[in-house]
Tab-separated table of C-alpha atoms in Angstrom:
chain	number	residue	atom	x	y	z
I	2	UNK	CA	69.868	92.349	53.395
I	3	UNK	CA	70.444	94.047	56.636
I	4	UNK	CA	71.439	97.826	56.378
I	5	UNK	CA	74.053	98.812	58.916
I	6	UNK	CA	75.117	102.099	59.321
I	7	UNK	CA	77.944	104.525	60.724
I	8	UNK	CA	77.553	106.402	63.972
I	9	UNK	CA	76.139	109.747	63.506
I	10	UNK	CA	79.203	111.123	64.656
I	11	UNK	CA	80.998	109.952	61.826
I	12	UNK	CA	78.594	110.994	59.748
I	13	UNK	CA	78.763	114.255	60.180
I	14	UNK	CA	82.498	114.231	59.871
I	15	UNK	CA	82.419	112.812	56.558
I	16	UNK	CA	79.475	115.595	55.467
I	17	UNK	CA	81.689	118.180	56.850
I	18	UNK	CA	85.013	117.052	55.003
I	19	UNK	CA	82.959	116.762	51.758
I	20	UNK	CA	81.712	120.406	52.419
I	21	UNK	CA	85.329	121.695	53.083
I	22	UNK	CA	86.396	119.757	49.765
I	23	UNK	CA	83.471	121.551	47.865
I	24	UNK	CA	84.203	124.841	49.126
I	25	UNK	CA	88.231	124.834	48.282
I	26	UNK	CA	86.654	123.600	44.942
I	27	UNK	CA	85.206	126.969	44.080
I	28	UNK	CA	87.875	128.743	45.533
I	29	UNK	CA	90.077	127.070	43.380
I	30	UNK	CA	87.774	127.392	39.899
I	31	UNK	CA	87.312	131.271	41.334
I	32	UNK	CA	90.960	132.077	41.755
I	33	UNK	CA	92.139	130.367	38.288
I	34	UNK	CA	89.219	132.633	36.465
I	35	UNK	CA	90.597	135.725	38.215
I	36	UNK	CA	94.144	134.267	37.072
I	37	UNK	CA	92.976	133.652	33.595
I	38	UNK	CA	91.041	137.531	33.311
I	39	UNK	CA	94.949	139.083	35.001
I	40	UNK	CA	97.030	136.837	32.562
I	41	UNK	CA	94.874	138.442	29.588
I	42	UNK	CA	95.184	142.029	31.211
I	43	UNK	CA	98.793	141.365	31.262
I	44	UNK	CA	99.521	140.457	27.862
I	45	UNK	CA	97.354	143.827	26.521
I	46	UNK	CA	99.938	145.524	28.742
I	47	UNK	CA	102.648	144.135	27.436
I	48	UNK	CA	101.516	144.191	23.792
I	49	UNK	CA	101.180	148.098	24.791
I	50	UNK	CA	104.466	148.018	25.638
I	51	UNK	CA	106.032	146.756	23.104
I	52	UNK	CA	103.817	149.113	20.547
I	53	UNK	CA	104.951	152.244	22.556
I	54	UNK	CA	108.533	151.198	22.268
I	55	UNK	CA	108.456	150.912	18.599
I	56	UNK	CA	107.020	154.636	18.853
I	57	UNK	CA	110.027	155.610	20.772
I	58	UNK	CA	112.512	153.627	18.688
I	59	UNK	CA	111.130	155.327	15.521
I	60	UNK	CA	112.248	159.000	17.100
I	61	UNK	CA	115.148	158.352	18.772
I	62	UNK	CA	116.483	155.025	17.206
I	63	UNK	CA	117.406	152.303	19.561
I	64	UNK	CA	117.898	153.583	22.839
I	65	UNK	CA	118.520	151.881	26.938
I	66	UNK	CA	116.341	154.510	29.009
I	67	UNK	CA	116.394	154.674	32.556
I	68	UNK	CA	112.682	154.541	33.768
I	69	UNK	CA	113.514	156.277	36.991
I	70	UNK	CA	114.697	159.842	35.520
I	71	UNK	CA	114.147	159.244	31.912
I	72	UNK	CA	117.832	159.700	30.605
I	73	UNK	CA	118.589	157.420	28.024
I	74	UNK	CA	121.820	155.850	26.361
I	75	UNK	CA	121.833	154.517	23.071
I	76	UNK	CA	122.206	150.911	21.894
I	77	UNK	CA	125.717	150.304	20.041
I	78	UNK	CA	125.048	148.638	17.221
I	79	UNK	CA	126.764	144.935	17.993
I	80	UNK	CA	129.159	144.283	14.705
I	81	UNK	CA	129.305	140.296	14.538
I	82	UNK	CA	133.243	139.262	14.077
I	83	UNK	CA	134.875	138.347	10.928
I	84	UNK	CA	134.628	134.506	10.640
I	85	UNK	CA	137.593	132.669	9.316
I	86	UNK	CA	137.721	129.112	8.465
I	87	UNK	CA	140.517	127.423	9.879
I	88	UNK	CA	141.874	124.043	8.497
I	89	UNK	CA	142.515	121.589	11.293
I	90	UNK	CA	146.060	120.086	11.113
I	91	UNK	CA	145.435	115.944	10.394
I	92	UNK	CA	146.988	114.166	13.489
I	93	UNK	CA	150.193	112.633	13.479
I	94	UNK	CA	150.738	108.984	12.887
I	95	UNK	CA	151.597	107.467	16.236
């Protein structure tokens, strides 16, 4: 069988494209580890967070604070309204 073969031109564009490809590869696998290690840094944050906030809610009881001067409001207790069952009227005959 006779072995033909592409110019070296195109060659070397193919090599190159393949190279590019490999490269954005790792770039890709590098970012989305770095995106994995902030998305676990962030949830130790926020569990943090929420930890500290029971802290506060335990001294002061359920409070709004305003994290630019520290003020704070507290949270109204939200009564739910008094349900009442109401009969629907049966349609008239038509």
């Amino acid at each position: 069988m006779n072995k033909t073969k592409i110019t070296p031109e195109q060659l070397q564009t193919i090599q190159d494209q393949q190279t590019k490809l490999n490269n954005l590869l790792n770039q890709i696998g590098y970012v989305e580890a770095q995106k994995h290690a902030f998305l676990h840094e962030f949830a130790d944050v926020n569990m943090k967070v929420e930890e500290y906030k029971k802290e506060l809610e335990e001294q002061y009881g359920q409070i709004n604070i305003n994290v630019e001067d520290g003020t704070y409001t507290e949270i109204e207790e939200n009564k739910a309204p008094d349900l009442k069952i109401v009969k629907e009227e049966e349609p008239a005959n038509v």
